[in-house]
Amino acid sequence: IHGGSYTDNIRTLDGMMLSNFACAYSCTGLSANDSSTQELSYDVGAISAEVAGGGIRINIVPRDGGNQFTGSSFGSFANKSLQSSNLTDELKAKGITSVDSINKLWDSSIGVGGPLRMDKLWFFTSAKYWGTQLYRSNDYYDKDPFGPIYVPDLSRQAIDDQWNTSFDARVTTQISPKNRLSVY
């Protein structure tokens, strides 16, 4: 923010830094699983001295489970019938034959947690599956994929297909009245 680099932020999971040795601070492949996230904490200023970097600090606080069995689920979906086209005559005159649009968007997750031993040992586990299938502007499959020259098949717009899965589990135990140990 305020002229900083998009890489100038720090992500932590329960206070432990997430990073990649290939870059400075923010390049991590982690996508927080909403189902297993209790809260997100954003520090935008006055970050303590033990943080070796500027920008925003994002802390992902995972769910612990507890003495009561709980669960949650979430789902969302959209497809091409929920979107209109903005392919105007003006764009067609410029040689545009198709525009970016969605084929499918989806996001689903489920989580469950509870006690393994009352007041002593808890678990929380979750699963998430999400993705996109996007049509790309002026991008088509080849009529003959084995031919020496690309010839677009204007009846088959190409799809950019991306999907992700996330499975996680957390077990927490009360070591002493003031100390807990978690394995994630």
PDB file of C-alpha atoms in Angstrom:
ATOM      1  CA  ILE A   1       0.000   0.000   0.000  1.00  0.00           C
ATOM      2  CA  HIS A   2       1.067   3.607  -0.435  1.00  0.00           C
ATOM      3  CA  GLY A   3       3.574   2.864  -3.180  1.00  0.00           C
ATOM      4  CA  GLY A   4       4.858  -0.437  -1.791  1.00  0.00           C
ATOM      5  CA  SER A   5       5.367  -3.569  -3.817  1.00  0.00           C
ATOM      6  CA  TYR A   6       2.592  -6.180  -4.017  1.00  0.00           C
ATOM      7  CA  THR A   7       5.157  -8.630  -2.600  1.00  0.00           C
ATOM      8  CA  ASP A   8       5.740  -6.439   0.432  1.00  0.00           C
ATOM      9  CA  ASN A   9       3.453  -8.247   2.872  1.00  0.00           C
ATOM     10  CA  ILE A  10       3.802 -11.082   5.340  1.00  0.00           C
ATOM     11  CA  ARG A  11       1.444 -14.027   5.771  1.00  0.00           C
ATOM     12  CA  THR A  12       1.400 -16.080   8.934  1.00  0.00           C
ATOM     13  CA  LEU A  13      -0.574 -19.115  10.067  1.00  0.00           C
ATOM     14  CA  ASP A  14      -1.325 -18.905  13.788  1.00  0.00           C
ATOM     15  CA  GLY A  15       1.621 -16.495  14.064  1.00  0.00           C
ATOM     16  CA  MET A  16       4.115 -18.732  12.200  1.00  0.00           C
ATOM     17  CA  MET A  17       5.500 -17.203   9.008  1.00  0.00           C
ATOM     18  CA  LEU A  18       4.563 -18.751   5.677  1.00  0.00           C
ATOM     19  CA  SER A  19       7.109 -18.131   2.965  1.00  0.00           C
ATOM     20  CA  ASN A  20       9.027 -19.636   0.119  1.00  0.00           C
ATOM     21  CA  PHE A  21      12.814 -19.714  -0.105  1.00  0.00           C
ATOM     22  CA  ALA A  22      12.583 -18.633  -3.740  1.00  0.00           C
ATOM     23  CA  CYS A  23      11.487 -15.096  -2.879  1.00  0.00           C
ATOM     24  CA  ALA A  24      11.334 -12.570  -0.081  1.00  0.00           C
ATOM     25  CA  TYR A  25       8.111 -12.602   1.913  1.00  0.00           C
ATOM     26  CA  SER A  26       4.753 -13.009   0.243  1.00  0.00           C
ATOM     27  CA  CYS A  27       5.161 -15.710  -2.382  1.00  0.00           C
ATOM     28  CA  THR A  28       3.458 -18.693  -0.869  1.00  0.00           C
ATOM     29  CA  GLY A  29       1.164 -21.188  -2.524  1.00  0.00           C
ATOM     30  CA  LEU A  30      -1.145 -21.223   0.485  1.00  0.00           C
ATOM     31  CA  SER A  31      -4.790 -20.401  -0.048  1.00  0.00           C
ATOM     32  CA  ALA A  32      -6.621 -20.198   3.265  1.00  0.00           C
ATOM     33  CA  ASN A  33      -9.355 -22.803   3.574  1.00  0.00           C
ATOM     34  CA  ASP A  34     -12.398 -20.784   4.677  1.00  0.00           C
ATOM     35  CA  SER A  35     -13.907 -23.794   6.401  1.00  0.00           C
ATOM     36  CA  SER A  36     -10.915 -24.268   8.718  1.00  0.00           C
ATOM     37  CA  THR A  37     -10.247 -20.558   9.302  1.00  0.00           C
ATOM     38  CA  GLN A  38     -11.601 -19.034  12.485  1.00  0.00           C
ATOM     39  CA  GLU A  39     -10.507 -15.495  11.673  1.00  0.00           C
ATOM     40  CA  LEU A  40      -8.110 -13.352   9.650  1.00  0.00           C
ATOM     41  CA  SER A  41      -6.117 -10.659  11.393  1.00  0.00           C
ATOM     42  CA  TYR A  42      -4.695  -7.727   9.402  1.00  0.00           C
ATOM     43  CA  ASP A  43      -1.932  -5.512  10.829  1.00  0.00           C
ATOM     44  CA  VAL A  44      -1.555  -2.411   8.675  1.00  0.00           C
ATOM     45  CA  GLY A  45       0.645  -0.245  10.870  1.00  0.00           C
ATOM     46  CA  ALA A  46       2.765  -0.253  14.039  1.00  0.00           C
ATOM     47  CA  ILE A  47       3.865  -3.838  13.407  1.00  0.00           C
ATOM     48  CA  SER A  48       6.178  -5.126  16.113  1.00  0.00           C
ATOM     49  CA  ALA A  49       9.967  -5.234  15.719  1.00  0.00           C
ATOM     50  CA  GLU A  50      10.201  -9.029  15.340  1.00  0.00           C
ATOM     51  CA  VAL A  51       8.536  -8.758  11.915  1.00  0.00           C
ATOM     52  CA  ALA A  52      11.267  -8.379   9.298  1.00  0.00           C
ATOM     53  CA  GLY A  53       9.347  -6.611   6.583  1.00  0.00           C
ATOM     54  CA  GLY A  54       6.958  -3.856   5.739  1.00  0.00           C
ATOM     55  CA  GLY A  55       3.512  -3.750   4.278  1.00  0.00           C
ATOM     56  CA  ILE A  56       0.517  -5.602   5.635  1.00  0.00           C
ATOM     57  CA  ARG A  57       0.818  -8.587   7.962  1.00  0.00           C
ATOM     58  CA  ILE A  58      -1.967 -11.143   7.485  1.00  0.00           C
ATOM     59  CA  ASN A  59      -2.401 -13.785  10.196  1.00  0.00           C
ATOM     60  CA  ILE A  60      -4.660 -16.787   9.517  1.00  0.00           C
ATOM     61  CA  VAL A  61      -6.100 -18.117  12.790  1.00  0.00           C
ATOM     62  CA  PRO A  62      -7.252 -21.730  12.302  1.00  0.00           C
ATOM     63  CA  ARG A  63     -10.183 -23.347  14.129  1.00  0.00           C
ATOM     64  CA  ASP A  64      -9.412 -25.531  17.151  1.00  0.00           C
ATOM     65  CA  GLY A  65     -12.452 -27.728  17.605  1.00  0.00           C
ATOM     66  CA  GLY A  66     -13.785 -27.600  21.173  1.00  0.00           C
ATOM     67  CA  ASN A  67     -15.836 -29.486  23.741  1.00  0.00           C
ATOM     68  CA  GLN A  68     -18.898 -29.558  21.479  1.00  0.00           C
ATOM     69  CA  PHE A  69     -19.151 -31.199  18.063  1.00  0.00           C
ATOM     70  CA  THR A  70     -19.729 -28.543  15.396  1.00  0.00           C
ATOM     71  CA  GLY A  71     -19.733 -28.439  11.640  1.00  0.00           C
ATOM     72  CA  SER A  72     -20.201 -26.074   8.756  1.00  0.00           C
ATOM     73  CA  SER A  73     -20.594 -26.222   5.011  1.00  0.00           C
ATOM     74  CA  PHE A  74     -20.590 -23.730   2.174  1.00  0.00           C
ATOM     75  CA  GLY A  75     -21.303 -23.879  -1.511  1.00  0.00           C
ATOM     76  CA  SER A  76     -21.571 -21.501  -4.440  1.00  0.00           C
ATOM     77  CA  PHE A  77     -21.887 -22.017  -8.170  1.00  0.00           C
ATOM     78  CA  ALA A  78     -22.290 -19.958 -11.327  1.00  0.00           C
ATOM     79  CA  ASN A  79     -22.354 -20.884 -15.006  1.00  0.00           C
ATOM     80  CA  LYS A  80     -22.587 -19.225 -18.412  1.00  0.00           C
ATOM     81  CA  SER A  81     -26.381 -18.907 -18.225  1.00  0.00           C
ATOM     82  CA  LEU A  82     -25.928 -16.417 -15.354  1.00  0.00           C
ATOM     83  CA  GLN A  83     -23.809 -14.023 -17.453  1.00  0.00           C
ATOM     84  CA  SER A  84     -24.596 -11.827 -20.427  1.00  0.00           C
ATOM     85  CA  SER A  85     -22.265 -11.024 -23.314  1.00  0.00           C
ATOM     86  CA  ASN A  86     -20.654  -7.662 -23.962  1.00  0.00           C
ATOM     87  CA  LEU A  87     -19.566  -8.525 -27.518  1.00  0.00           C
ATOM     88  CA  THR A  88     -20.687  -5.345 -29.275  1.00  0.00           C
ATOM     89  CA  ASP A  89     -20.695  -4.505 -32.974  1.00  0.00           C
ATOM     90  CA  GLU A  90     -17.834  -2.086 -32.276  1.00  0.00           C
ATOM     91  CA  LEU A  91     -15.691  -4.939 -30.901  1.00  0.00           C
ATOM     92  CA  LYS A  92     -16.645  -7.187 -33.816  1.00  0.00           C
ATOM     93  CA  ALA A  93     -15.527  -4.448 -36.225  1.00  0.00           C
ATOM     94  CA  LYS A  94     -12.102  -4.545 -34.536  1.00  0.00           C
ATOM     95  CA  GLY A  95     -11.784  -8.295 -35.183  1.00  0.00           C
ATOM     96  CA  ILE A  96     -12.891  -9.584 -31.782  1.00  0.00           C
ATOM     97  CA  THR A  97     -14.924 -12.760 -32.304  1.00  0.00           C
ATOM     98  CA  SER A  98     -15.490 -13.683 -28.650  1.00  0.00           C
ATOM     99  CA  VAL A  99     -15.033 -12.119 -25.215  1.00  0.00           C
ATOM    100  CA  ASP A 100     -13.932 -13.389 -21.828  1.00  0.00           C
ATOM    101  CA  SER A 101     -16.767 -15.126 -19.992  1.00  0.00           C
ATOM    102  CA  ILE A 102     -17.403 -17.902 -17.534  1.00  0.00           C
ATOM    103  CA  ASN A 103     -18.295 -21.490 -18.246  1.00  0.00           C
ATOM    104  CA  LYS A 104     -18.365 -22.458 -14.552  1.00  0.00           C
ATOM    105  CA  LEU A 105     -17.274 -21.055 -11.183  1.00  0.00           C
ATOM    106  CA  TRP A 106     -17.616 -23.122  -8.027  1.00  0.00           C
ATOM    107  CA  ASP A 107     -16.590 -23.145  -4.379  1.00  0.00           C
ATOM    108  CA  SER A 108     -17.552 -25.772  -1.802  1.00  0.00           C
ATOM    109  CA  SER A 109     -16.261 -26.619   1.640  1.00  0.00           C
ATOM    110  CA  ILE A 110     -17.145 -28.629   4.695  1.00  0.00           C
ATOM    111  CA  GLY A 111     -15.631 -28.695   8.172  1.00  0.00           C
ATOM    112  CA  VAL A 112     -16.238 -30.602  11.379  1.00  0.00           C
ATOM    113  CA  GLY A 113     -14.615 -30.529  14.797  1.00  0.00           C
ATOM    114  CA  GLY A 114     -15.075 -31.475  18.406  1.00  0.00           C
ATOM    115  CA  PRO A 115     -13.573 -33.219  21.403  1.00  0.00           C
ATOM    116  CA  LEU A 116     -11.395 -36.301  21.286  1.00  0.00           C
ATOM    117  CA  ARG A 117     -11.091 -36.057  25.075  1.00  0.00           C
ATOM    118  CA  MET A 118     -13.257 -33.532  26.955  1.00  0.00           C
ATOM    119  CA  ASP A 119     -11.330 -30.440  28.198  1.00  0.00           C
ATOM    120  CA  LYS A 120      -8.035 -31.978  27.025  1.00  0.00           C
ATOM    121  CA  LEU A 121      -7.848 -32.895  23.321  1.00  0.00           C
ATOM    122  CA  TRP A 122      -9.775 -31.441  20.321  1.00  0.00           C
ATOM    123  CA  PHE A 123      -9.749 -31.807  16.552  1.00  0.00           C
ATOM    124  CA  PHE A 124     -10.932 -29.855  13.533  1.00  0.00           C
ATOM    125  CA  THR A 125     -10.782 -31.062   9.944  1.00  0.00           C
ATOM    126  CA  SER A 126     -12.021 -29.631   6.676  1.00  0.00           C
ATOM    127  CA  ALA A 127     -12.072 -30.079   2.929  1.00  0.00           C
ATOM    128  CA  LYS A 128     -12.473 -27.491   0.177  1.00  0.00           C
ATOM    129  CA  TYR A 129     -12.866 -27.797  -3.603  1.00  0.00           C
ATOM    130  CA  TRP A 130     -13.025 -24.704  -5.818  1.00  0.00           C
ATOM    131  CA  GLY A 131     -12.248 -23.633  -9.325  1.00  0.00           C
ATOM    132  CA  THR A 132     -13.011 -21.770 -12.518  1.00  0.00           C
ATOM    133  CA  GLN A 133     -13.577 -22.593 -16.153  1.00  0.00           C
ATOM    134  CA  LEU A 134     -13.203 -19.394 -18.156  1.00  0.00           C
ATOM    135  CA  TYR A 135     -13.614 -18.759 -21.857  1.00  0.00           C
ATOM    136  CA  ARG A 136     -10.819 -16.505 -23.138  1.00  0.00           C
ATOM    137  CA  SER A 137     -11.298 -13.736 -25.689  1.00  0.00           C
ATOM    138  CA  ASN A 138     -10.422 -14.749 -29.280  1.00  0.00           C
ATOM    139  CA  ASP A 139      -8.998 -18.074 -28.072  1.00  0.00           C
ATOM    140  CA  TYR A 140     -10.192 -21.245 -29.838  1.00  0.00           C
ATOM    141  CA  TYR A 141      -9.330 -24.914 -30.070  1.00  0.00           C
ATOM    142  CA  ASP A 142      -7.466 -26.008 -33.185  1.00  0.00           C
ATOM    143  CA  LYS A 143      -9.551 -27.659 -35.940  1.00  0.00           C
ATOM    144  CA  ASP A 144      -6.741 -30.153 -36.508  1.00  0.00           C
ATOM    145  CA  PRO A 145      -4.425 -30.430 -33.472  1.00  0.00           C
ATOM    146  CA  PHE A 146      -2.043 -32.627 -35.501  1.00  0.00           C
ATOM    147  CA  GLY A 147      -1.855 -30.273 -38.484  1.00  0.00           C
ATOM    148  CA  PRO A 148       1.222 -28.110 -39.151  1.00  0.00           C
ATOM    149  CA  ILE A 149      -0.739 -24.818 -39.065  1.00  0.00           C
ATOM    150  CA  TYR A 150      -3.131 -23.604 -36.394  1.00  0.00           C
ATOM    151  CA  VAL A 151      -6.642 -23.110 -37.780  1.00  0.00           C
ATOM    152  CA  PRO A 152      -9.124 -21.892 -35.152  1.00  0.00           C
ATOM    153  CA  ASP A 153     -12.359 -23.813 -34.718  1.00  0.00           C
ATOM    154  CA  LEU A 154     -14.717 -20.851 -34.201  1.00  0.00           C
ATOM    155  CA  SER A 155     -17.419 -23.189 -32.881  1.00  0.00           C
ATOM    156  CA  ARG A 156     -15.231 -24.273 -29.914  1.00  0.00           C
ATOM    157  CA  GLN A 157     -13.945 -21.428 -27.735  1.00  0.00           C
ATOM    158  CA  ALA A 158     -10.997 -22.527 -25.580  1.00  0.00           C
ATOM    159  CA  ILE A 159     -11.458 -22.951 -21.826  1.00  0.00           C
ATOM    160  CA  ASP A 160      -8.956 -21.970 -19.136  1.00  0.00           C
ATOM    161  CA  ASP A 161      -9.673 -24.712 -16.568  1.00  0.00           C
ATOM    162  CA  GLN A 162      -8.276 -24.249 -13.050  1.00  0.00           C
ATOM    163  CA  TRP A 163      -9.297 -26.066  -9.891  1.00  0.00           C
ATOM    164  CA  ASN A 164      -7.920 -26.547  -6.397  1.00  0.00           C
ATOM    165  CA  THR A 165      -8.437 -28.808  -3.411  1.00  0.00           C
ATOM    166  CA  SER A 166      -7.537 -28.312   0.219  1.00  0.00           C
ATOM    167  CA  PHE A 167      -7.661 -30.891   2.999  1.00  0.00           C
ATOM    168  CA  ASP A 168      -6.462 -30.056   6.476  1.00  0.00           C
ATOM    169  CA  ALA A 169      -6.687 -31.206  10.074  1.00  0.00           C
ATOM    170  CA  ARG A 170      -5.709 -29.674  13.385  1.00  0.00           C
ATOM    171  CA  VAL A 171      -5.363 -31.420  16.734  1.00  0.00           C
ATOM    172  CA  THR A 172      -4.994 -29.297  19.869  1.00  0.00           C
ATOM    173  CA  THR A 173      -4.213 -30.409  23.418  1.00  0.00           C
ATOM    174  CA  GLN A 174      -4.166 -28.521  26.715  1.00  0.00           C
ATOM    175  CA  ILE A 175      -0.669 -29.137  28.153  1.00  0.00           C
ATOM    176  CA  SER A 176      -1.128 -26.952  31.235  1.00  0.00           C
ATOM    177  CA  PRO A 177      -3.678 -24.323  32.324  1.00  0.00           C
ATOM    178  CA  LYS A 178      -1.767 -21.654  30.346  1.00  0.00           C
ATOM    179  CA  ASN A 179      -0.280 -23.686  27.459  1.00  0.00           C
ATOM    180  CA  ARG A 180      -1.691 -25.492  24.447  1.00  0.00           C
ATOM    181  CA  LEU A 181       0.017 -27.515  21.739  1.00  0.00           C
ATOM    182  CA  SER A 182      -1.408 -27.708  18.218  1.00  0.00           C
ATOM    183  CA  VAL A 183      -0.457 -29.901  15.288  1.00  0.00           C
ATOM    184  CA  TYR A 184      -1.785 -28.666  11.932  1.00  0.00           C
TER     185      TYR A 184
END
